[in-house]
Coordinates of C-alpha atoms in Angstrom, one line a residue:
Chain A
X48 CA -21.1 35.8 22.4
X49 CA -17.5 35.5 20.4
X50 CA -15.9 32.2 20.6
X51 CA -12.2 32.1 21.9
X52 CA -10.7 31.8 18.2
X53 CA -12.9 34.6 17.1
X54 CA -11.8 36.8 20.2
X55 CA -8.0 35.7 19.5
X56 CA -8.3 36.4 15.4
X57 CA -9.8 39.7 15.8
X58 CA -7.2 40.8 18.1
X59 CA -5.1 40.0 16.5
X60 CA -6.4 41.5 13.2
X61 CA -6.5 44.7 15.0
X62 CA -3.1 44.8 16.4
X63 CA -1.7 44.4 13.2
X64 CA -3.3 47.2 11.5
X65 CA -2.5 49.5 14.7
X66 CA 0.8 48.5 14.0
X67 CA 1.5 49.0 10.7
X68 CA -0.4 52.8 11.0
X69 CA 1.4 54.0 13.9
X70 CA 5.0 52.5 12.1
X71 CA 3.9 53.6 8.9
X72 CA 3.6 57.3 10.4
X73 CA 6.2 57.2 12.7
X74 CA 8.4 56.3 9.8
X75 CA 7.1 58.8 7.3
X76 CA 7.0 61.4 9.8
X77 CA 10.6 60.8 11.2
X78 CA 12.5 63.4 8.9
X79 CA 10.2 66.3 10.0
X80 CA 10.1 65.5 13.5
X81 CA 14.4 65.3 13.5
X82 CA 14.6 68.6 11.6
X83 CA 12.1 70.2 14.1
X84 CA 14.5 68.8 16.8
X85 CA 17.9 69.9 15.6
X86 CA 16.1 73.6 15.1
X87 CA 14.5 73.9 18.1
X88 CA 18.1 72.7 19.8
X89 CA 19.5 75.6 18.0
X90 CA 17.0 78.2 18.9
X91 CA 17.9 77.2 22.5
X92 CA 21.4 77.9 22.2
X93 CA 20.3 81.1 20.5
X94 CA 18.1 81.9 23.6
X95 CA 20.9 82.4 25.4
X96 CA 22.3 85.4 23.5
X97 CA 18.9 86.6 22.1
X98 CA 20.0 90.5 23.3
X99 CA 22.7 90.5 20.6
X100 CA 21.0 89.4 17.7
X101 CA 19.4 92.0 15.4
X102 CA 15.7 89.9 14.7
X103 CA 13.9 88.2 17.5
X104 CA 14.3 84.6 17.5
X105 CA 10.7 83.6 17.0
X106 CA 10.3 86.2 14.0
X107 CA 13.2 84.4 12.4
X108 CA 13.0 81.7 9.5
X109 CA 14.8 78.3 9.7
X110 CA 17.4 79.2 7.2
X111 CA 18.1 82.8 9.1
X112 CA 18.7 80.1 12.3
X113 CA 20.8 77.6 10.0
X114 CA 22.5 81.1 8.5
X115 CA 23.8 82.4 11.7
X116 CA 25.2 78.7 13.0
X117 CA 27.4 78.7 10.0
X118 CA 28.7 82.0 10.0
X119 CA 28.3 83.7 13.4
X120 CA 29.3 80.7 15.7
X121 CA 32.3 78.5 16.4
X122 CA 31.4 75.7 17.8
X123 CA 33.9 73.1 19.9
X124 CA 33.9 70.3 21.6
X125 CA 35.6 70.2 25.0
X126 CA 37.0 68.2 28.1
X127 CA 36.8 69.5 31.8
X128 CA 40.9 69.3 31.8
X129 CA 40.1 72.1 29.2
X130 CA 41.2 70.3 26.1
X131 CA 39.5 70.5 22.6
X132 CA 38.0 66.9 21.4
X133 CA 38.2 66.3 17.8
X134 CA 35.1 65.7 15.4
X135 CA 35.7 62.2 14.9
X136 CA 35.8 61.4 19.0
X137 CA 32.4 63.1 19.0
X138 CA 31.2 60.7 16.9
X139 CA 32.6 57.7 18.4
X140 CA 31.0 59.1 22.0
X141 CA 27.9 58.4 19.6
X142 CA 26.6 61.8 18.1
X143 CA 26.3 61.9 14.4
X144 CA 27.2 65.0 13.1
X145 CA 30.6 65.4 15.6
X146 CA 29.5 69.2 16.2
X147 CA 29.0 70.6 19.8
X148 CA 25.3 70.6 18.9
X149 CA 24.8 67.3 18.4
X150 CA 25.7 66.5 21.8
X151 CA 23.3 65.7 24.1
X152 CA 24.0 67.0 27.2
X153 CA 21.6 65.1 29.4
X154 CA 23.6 62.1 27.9
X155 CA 26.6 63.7 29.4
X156 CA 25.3 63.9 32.8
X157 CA 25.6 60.4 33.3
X158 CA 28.8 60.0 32.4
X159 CA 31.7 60.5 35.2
X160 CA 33.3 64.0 35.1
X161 CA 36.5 63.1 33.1
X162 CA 34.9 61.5 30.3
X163 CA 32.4 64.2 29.6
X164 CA 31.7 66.1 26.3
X165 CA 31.2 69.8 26.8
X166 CA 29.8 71.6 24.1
X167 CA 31.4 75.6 23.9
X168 CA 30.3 77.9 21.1
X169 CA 32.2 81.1 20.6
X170 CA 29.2 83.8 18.9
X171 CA 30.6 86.4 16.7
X172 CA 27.8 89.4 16.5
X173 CA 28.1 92.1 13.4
X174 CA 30.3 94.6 15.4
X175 CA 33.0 91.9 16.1
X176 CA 32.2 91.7 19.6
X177 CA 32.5 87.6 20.9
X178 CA 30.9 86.0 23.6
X179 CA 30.7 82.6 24.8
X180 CA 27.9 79.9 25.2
X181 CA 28.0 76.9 27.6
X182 CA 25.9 74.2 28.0
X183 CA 25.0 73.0 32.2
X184 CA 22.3 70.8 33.1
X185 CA 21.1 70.0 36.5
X186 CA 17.8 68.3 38.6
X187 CA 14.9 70.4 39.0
X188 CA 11.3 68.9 41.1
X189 CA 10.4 66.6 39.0
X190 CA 13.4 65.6 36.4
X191 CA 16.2 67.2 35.0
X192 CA 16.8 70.9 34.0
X193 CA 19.2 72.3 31.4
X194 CA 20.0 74.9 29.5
X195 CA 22.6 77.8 27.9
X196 CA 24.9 80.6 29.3
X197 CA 26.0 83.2 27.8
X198 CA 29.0 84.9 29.0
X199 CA 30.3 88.4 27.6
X200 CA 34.4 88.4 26.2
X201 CA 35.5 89.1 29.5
X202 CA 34.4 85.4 30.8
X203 CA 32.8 86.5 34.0
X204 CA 29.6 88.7 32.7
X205 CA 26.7 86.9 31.8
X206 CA 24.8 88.1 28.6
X207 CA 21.7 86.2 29.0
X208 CA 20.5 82.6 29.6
X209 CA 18.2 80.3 28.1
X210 CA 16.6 77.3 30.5
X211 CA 14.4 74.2 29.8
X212 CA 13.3 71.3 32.1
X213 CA 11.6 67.7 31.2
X214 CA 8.7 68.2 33.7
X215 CA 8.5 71.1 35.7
X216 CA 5.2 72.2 37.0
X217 CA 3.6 75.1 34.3
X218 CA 3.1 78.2 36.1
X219 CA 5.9 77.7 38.8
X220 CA 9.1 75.4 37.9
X221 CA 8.4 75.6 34.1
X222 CA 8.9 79.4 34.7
X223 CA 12.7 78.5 34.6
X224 CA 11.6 78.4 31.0
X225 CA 8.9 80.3 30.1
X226 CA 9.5 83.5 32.4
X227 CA 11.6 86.3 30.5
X228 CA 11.7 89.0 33.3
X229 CA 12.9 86.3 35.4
X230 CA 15.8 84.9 32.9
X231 CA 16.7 88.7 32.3
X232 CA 17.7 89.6 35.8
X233 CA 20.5 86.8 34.9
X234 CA 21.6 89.4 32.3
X235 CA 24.4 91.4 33.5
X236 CA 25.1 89.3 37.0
X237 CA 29.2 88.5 37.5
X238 CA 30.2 84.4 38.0
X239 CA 33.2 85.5 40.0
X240 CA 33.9 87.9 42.7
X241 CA 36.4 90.9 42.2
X242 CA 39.2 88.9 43.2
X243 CA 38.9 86.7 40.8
X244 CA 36.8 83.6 43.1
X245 CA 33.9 81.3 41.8
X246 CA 31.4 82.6 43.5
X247 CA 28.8 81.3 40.8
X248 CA 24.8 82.9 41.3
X249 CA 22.2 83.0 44.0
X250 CA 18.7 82.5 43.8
X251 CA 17.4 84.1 46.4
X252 CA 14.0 83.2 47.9
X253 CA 12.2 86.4 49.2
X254 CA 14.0 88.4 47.3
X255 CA 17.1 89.6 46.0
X256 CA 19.0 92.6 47.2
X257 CA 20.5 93.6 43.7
X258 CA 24.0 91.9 44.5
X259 CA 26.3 91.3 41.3
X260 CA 25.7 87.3 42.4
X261 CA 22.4 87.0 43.2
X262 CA 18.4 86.6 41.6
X263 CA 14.9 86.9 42.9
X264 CA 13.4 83.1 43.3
X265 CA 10.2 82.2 41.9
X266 CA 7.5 82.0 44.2
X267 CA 6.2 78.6 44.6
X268 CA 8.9 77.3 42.8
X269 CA 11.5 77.3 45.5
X270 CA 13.1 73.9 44.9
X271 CA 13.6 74.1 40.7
X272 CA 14.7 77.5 41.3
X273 CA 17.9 76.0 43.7
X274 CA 18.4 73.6 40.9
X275 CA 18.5 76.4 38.5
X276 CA 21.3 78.3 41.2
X277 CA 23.3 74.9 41.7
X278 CA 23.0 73.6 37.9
X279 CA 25.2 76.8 37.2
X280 CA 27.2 76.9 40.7
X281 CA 28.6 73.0 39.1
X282 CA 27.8 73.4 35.5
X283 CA 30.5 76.3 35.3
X284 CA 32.8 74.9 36.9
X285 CA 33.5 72.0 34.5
X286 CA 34.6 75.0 31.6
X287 CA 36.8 76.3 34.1
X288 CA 40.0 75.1 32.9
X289 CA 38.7 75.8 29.0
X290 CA 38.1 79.5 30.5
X291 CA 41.8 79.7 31.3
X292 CA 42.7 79.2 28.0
X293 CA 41.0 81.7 26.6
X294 CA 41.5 84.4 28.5
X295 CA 45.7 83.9 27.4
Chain B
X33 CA -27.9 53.9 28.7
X34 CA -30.5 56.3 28.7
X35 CA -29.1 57.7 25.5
X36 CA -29.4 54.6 23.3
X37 CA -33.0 55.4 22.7
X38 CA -32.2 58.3 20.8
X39 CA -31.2 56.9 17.6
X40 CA -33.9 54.9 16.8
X41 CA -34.3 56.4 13.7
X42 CA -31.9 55.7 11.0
X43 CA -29.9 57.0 8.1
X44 CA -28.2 59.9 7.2
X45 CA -30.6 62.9 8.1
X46 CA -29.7 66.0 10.4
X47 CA -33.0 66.4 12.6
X48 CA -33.7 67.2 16.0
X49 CA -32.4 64.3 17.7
X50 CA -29.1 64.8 15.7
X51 CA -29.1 68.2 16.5
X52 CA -29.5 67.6 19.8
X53 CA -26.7 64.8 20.2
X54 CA -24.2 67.8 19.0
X55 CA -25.4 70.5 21.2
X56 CA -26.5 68.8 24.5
X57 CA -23.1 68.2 25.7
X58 CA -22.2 71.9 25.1
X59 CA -24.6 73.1 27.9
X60 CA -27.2 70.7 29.7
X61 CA -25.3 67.5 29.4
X62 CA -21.5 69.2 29.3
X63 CA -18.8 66.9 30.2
X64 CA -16.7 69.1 32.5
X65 CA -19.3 70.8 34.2
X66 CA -22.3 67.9 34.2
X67 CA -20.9 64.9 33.4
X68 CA -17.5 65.6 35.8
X69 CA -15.3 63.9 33.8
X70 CA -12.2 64.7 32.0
X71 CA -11.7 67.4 35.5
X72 CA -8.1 65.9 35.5
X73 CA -6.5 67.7 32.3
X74 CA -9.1 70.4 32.5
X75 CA -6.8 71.2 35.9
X76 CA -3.8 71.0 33.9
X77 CA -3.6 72.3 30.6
X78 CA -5.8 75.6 31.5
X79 CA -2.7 78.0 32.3
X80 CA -2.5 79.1 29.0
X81 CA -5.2 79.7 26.3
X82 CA -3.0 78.4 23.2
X83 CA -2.4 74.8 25.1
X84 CA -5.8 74.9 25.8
X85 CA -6.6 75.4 22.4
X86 CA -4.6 72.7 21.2
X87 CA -5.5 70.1 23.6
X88 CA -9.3 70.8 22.8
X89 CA -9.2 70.4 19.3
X90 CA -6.6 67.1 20.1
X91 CA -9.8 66.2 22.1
X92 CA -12.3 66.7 19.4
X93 CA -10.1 64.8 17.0
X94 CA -9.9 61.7 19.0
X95 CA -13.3 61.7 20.4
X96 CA -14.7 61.9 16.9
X97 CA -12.4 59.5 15.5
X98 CA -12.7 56.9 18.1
X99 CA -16.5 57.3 18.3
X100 CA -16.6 56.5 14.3
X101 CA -14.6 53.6 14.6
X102 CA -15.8 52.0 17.5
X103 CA -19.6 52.6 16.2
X104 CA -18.6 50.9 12.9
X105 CA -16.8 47.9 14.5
X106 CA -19.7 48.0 17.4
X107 CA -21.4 44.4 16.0
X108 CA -17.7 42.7 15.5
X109 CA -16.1 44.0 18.6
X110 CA -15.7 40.4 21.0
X111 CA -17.6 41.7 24.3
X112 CA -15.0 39.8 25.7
X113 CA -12.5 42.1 25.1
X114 CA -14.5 45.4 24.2
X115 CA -13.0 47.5 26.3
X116 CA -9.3 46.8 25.8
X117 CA -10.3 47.1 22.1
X118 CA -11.9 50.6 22.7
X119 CA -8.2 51.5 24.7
X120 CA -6.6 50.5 21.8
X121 CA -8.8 52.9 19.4
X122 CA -8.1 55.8 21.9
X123 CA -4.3 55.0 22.3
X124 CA -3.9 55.1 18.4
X125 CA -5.8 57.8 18.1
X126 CA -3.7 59.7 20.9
X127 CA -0.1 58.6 19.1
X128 CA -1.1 60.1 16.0
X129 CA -1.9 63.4 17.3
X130 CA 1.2 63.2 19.4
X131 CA 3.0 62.2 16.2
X132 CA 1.3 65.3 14.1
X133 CA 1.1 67.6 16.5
X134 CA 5.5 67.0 17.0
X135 CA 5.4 67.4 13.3
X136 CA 3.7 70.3 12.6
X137 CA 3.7 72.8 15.9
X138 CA 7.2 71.7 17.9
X139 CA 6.7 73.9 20.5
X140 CA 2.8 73.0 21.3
X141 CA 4.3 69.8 21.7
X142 CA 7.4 70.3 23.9
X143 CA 4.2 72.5 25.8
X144 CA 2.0 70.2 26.1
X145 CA 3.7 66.2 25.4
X146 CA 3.1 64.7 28.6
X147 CA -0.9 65.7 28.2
X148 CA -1.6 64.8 25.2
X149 CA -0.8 61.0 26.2
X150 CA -3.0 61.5 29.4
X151 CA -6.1 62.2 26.5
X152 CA -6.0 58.1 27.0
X153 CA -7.0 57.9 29.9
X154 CA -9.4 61.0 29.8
X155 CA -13.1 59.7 31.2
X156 CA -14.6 61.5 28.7
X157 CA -13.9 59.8 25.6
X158 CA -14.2 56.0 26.9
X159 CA -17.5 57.2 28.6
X160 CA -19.0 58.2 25.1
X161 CA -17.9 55.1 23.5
X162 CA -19.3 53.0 26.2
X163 CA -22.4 54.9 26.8
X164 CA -23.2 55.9 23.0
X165 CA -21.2 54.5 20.5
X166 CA -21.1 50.7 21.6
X167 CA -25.4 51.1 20.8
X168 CA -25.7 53.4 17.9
X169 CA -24.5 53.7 14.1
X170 CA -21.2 55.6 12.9
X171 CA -23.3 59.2 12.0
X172 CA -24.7 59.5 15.1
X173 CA -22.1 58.5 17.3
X174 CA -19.7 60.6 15.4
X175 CA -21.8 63.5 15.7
X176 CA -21.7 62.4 20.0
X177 CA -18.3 62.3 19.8
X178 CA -18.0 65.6 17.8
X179 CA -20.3 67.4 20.7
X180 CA -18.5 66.5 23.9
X181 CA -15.5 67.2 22.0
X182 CA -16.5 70.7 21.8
X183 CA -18.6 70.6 24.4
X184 CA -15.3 69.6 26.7
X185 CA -13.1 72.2 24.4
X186 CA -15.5 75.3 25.4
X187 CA -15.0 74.9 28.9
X188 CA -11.2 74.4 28.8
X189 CA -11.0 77.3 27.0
X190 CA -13.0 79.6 29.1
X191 CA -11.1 78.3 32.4
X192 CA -8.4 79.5 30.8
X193 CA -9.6 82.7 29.8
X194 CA -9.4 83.6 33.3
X195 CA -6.9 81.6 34.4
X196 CA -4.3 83.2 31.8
X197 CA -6.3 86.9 32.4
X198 CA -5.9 86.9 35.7
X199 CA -3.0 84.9 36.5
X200 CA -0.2 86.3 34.0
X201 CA -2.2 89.3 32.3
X202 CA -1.9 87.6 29.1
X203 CA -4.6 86.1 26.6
X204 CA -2.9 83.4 24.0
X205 CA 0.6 85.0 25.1
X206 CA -0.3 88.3 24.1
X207 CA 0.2 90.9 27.2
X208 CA -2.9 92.1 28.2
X209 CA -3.0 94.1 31.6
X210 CA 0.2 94.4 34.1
X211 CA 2.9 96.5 35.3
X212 CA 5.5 97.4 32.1
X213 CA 5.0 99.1 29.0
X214 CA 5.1 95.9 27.0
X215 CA 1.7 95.1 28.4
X216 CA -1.6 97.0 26.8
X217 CA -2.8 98.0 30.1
X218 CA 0.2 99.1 32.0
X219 CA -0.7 98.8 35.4
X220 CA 2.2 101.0 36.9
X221 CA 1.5 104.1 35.0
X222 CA 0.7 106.7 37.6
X223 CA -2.8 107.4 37.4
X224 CA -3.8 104.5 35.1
X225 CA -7.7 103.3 35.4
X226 CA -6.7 100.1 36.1
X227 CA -3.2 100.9 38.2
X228 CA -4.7 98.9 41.4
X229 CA -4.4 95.9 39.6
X230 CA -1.3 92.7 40.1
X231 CA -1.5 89.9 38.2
X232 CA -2.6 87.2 40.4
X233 CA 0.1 84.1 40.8
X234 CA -2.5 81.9 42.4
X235 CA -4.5 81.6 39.2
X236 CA -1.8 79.7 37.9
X237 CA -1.8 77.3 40.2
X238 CA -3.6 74.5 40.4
X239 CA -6.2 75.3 43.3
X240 CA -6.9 78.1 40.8
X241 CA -8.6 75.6 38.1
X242 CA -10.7 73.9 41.0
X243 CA -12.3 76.9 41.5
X244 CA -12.9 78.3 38.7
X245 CA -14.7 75.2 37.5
X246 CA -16.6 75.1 40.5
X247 CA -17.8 78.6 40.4
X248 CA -18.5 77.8 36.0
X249 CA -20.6 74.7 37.6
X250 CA -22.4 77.1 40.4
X251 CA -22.9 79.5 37.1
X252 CA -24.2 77.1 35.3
X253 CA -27.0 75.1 37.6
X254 CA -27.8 78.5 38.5
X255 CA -29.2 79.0 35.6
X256 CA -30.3 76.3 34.5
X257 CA -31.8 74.9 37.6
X258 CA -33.0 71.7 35.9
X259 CA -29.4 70.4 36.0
X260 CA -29.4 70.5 40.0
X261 CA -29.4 67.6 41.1
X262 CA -32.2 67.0 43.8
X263 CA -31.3 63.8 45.8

């Protein structure tokens, strides 16, 4: 048997050296691990309009992702009364950096409507053709979902989406994520009605019947699916006004 | 402790008892399908082969590790306090392959993040360093820890095998058998051998990996019938 003060000083021995090696690798790791996260941030916004680019996005290097962020997109910063925020407003919201991909969307969430930061990059592909990316985020089951929308020139069309969650269920709510014939039937589906109304997408449980507004469910998944389906129904809407301007 | 008696020779030779202490736990003493333990994760992490993959050899990693250490600390450890001192082993253990693994495969980790902490409280790896490494030196207990490891690693890997086969016609991502032309069996092709066949969404699920275990267990005492348990 260990007395008490050979109990204490071991533990504490121990919890010291823990320490120091988990800090000590924490802290030498930190660069890698916030490179990894700023590219895999902007492979996500690339997901999104993965049917325009030329090379499939996991065939392509880090500086082929860094490549097209400085010269195929335009990235802004902007209010839901439409208006652009400046870099250095970015930064005082907290975000190093000041771009649109710095912002952390999730952090937005929690912030009430007028003071939130939308991030809107304009995509430029090699024929001159633009289209537009917006960032929504929404609940799923479990925790939150989010992700990227494409929209063709015309504002309306959508050219493909890119979705992630914290902790959706693998095999049914993480297929928001990891499902690409699901995300495809996205492609091609119209946010507003011929005459011009927010009519926003459907996911359909059961079955879709091929409307311009609506997309099959995922079976099992019926309640992350509906976040998916109301994520863009109120995501969208914030851009609205930004929307507006472009199209003049 | 039926196990302790095992090492009573010492030093650094590789005979039949050392043998034995790596490849037991891959068949007649197996973790997942012996033992029981570690069924948690095994449920979880088996929709895919390449999480699988990573989560076993995350497993190997720590059950080696934290069989080493606690084997050489075993005569200093306070009884006290031994097994908040073994959770600590684990926990560092876990946090630097959490670390790594966010380091050097991003997406494995965004996969797989929330599992990779539950390797704490996994049965298996506290079990070995109550029931083998607290009694034995650092070789052999590393050798222990190296075989259940595997040992749990094997069978993750081949409930995912059919998990993955069945459930999304894929093995480690790559399309194996369904209905489009990206897959290598294309299941809607008119006439195809195999045209009968859906992928089945049930094997994704989690009922899916209750099953299958229990069928691998079946399998198993079926053939070896010394494992069934008589009482």
């Amino acid at each position: 048997m260990h007395n008490t003060n050979q109990v204490i000083k071991f533990v504490l021995i121990m919890t010291t050296l823990v320490a120091l090696t988990l800090a000590g690798l924490f802290t030498f790791l930190k660069p890698v691990h916030e490179a990894n996260e700023a590219l895999y941030n902007k492979k996500a916004i690339l997901y999104a309009v993965a049917s325009k680019l030329d090379t499939p996005i996991s065939k392509m290097s880090p500086e082929k992702i860094d490549d097209i962020f400085t010269n195929s997109i335009d990235q802004k910063v902007v209010n839901q009364r439409g208006e652009e925020i400046s870099k250095e407003d970015v930064i005082a919201a907290g975000y190093k950096g000041g771009r649109a991909e710095d912002v952390n969307i999730r952090k937005e969430k929690r912030k009430s409507d007028a003071d939130r930061l939308l991030p809107f990059y304009t995509y430029t592909d090699s024929k001159g053709d633009k289209s537009y990316i917006v960032s929504i985020v929404g609940n799923g089951l479990w925790d939150e979902i989010w992700g990227n929308v494409a929209l063709e020139s015309n504002v309306n069309t959508i050219a493909g989406v890119a979705f992630d969650h914290q902790a959706e269920t693998p095999g049914l709510g993480a297929e928001i994520k990891d499902n690409t014939s699901w995300k495809n039937q996205f492609t091609g589906k119209n946010l507003y009605a011929s005459n011009g109304d927010f009519k926003s997408i459907d996911v359909v449980k059961g079955g879709s019947k091929g409307g311009p507004h609506e997309v099959d469910g995922i079976s099992g998944a019926t309640i992350t699916a509906d976040g998916v389906a109301e994520m863009l129904d109120r995501g969208i809407v914030y851009y609205q006004p930004y929307f507006e301007k472009i199209k003049k | 402790m039926a196990e302790a008696a095992v090492a009573k020779n010492q030093g650094m030779t590789f005979g039949k008892n050392e043998r034995k202490l790596l490849v037991d736990p891959l068949s007649t003493n197996n973790p997942i399908t012996v033992q029981v333990l570690g069924i948690c994760s095994a449920l979880a992490v088996t929709t895919g082969m390449k999480n699988s993959l990573v989560m076993a050899i995350a497993v190997v990693f720590v059950t080696m590790f934290s069989s080493l250490i606690t084997s050489a600390l075993r005569n200093s450890i306070p009884k006290q306090v031994r097994m908040i001192v073994q959770l600590v082993i684990i926990a560092t253990l876990v946090t630097i392959v959490e670390l790594t693994l966010k380091a050097v495969s991003y997406d494995s980790y965004k996969q797989l993040s929330v599992f990779i902490g539950l390797i704490i409280t996994n049965c298996i790896v506290m079990g070995r360093l109550e029931a083998f490494a607290m009694g034995n030196d650092p070789y052999r207990s590393t050798l222990d820890g190296i075989g259940n490891g595997i040992g749990y690693g094997i069978i993750l890997m081949a409930v995912a095998f059919v998990r993955e086969l069945f459930g999304k016609g894929e093995l480690f991502g790559y399309k194996i058998i369904g209905s489009s032309s990206e897959y290598a069996v294309n299941t809607a092709a008119d006439g195809s051998w195999m045209g009968w066949y859906q992928p089945n969404n049930l094997m994704i699920l989690f009922p899916a990996a209750m099953f299958v275990i229990a069928v691998m267990i079946w399998i198993h005492r079926a053939w070896k019938p010394q494992l069934v348990d008589v009482s």
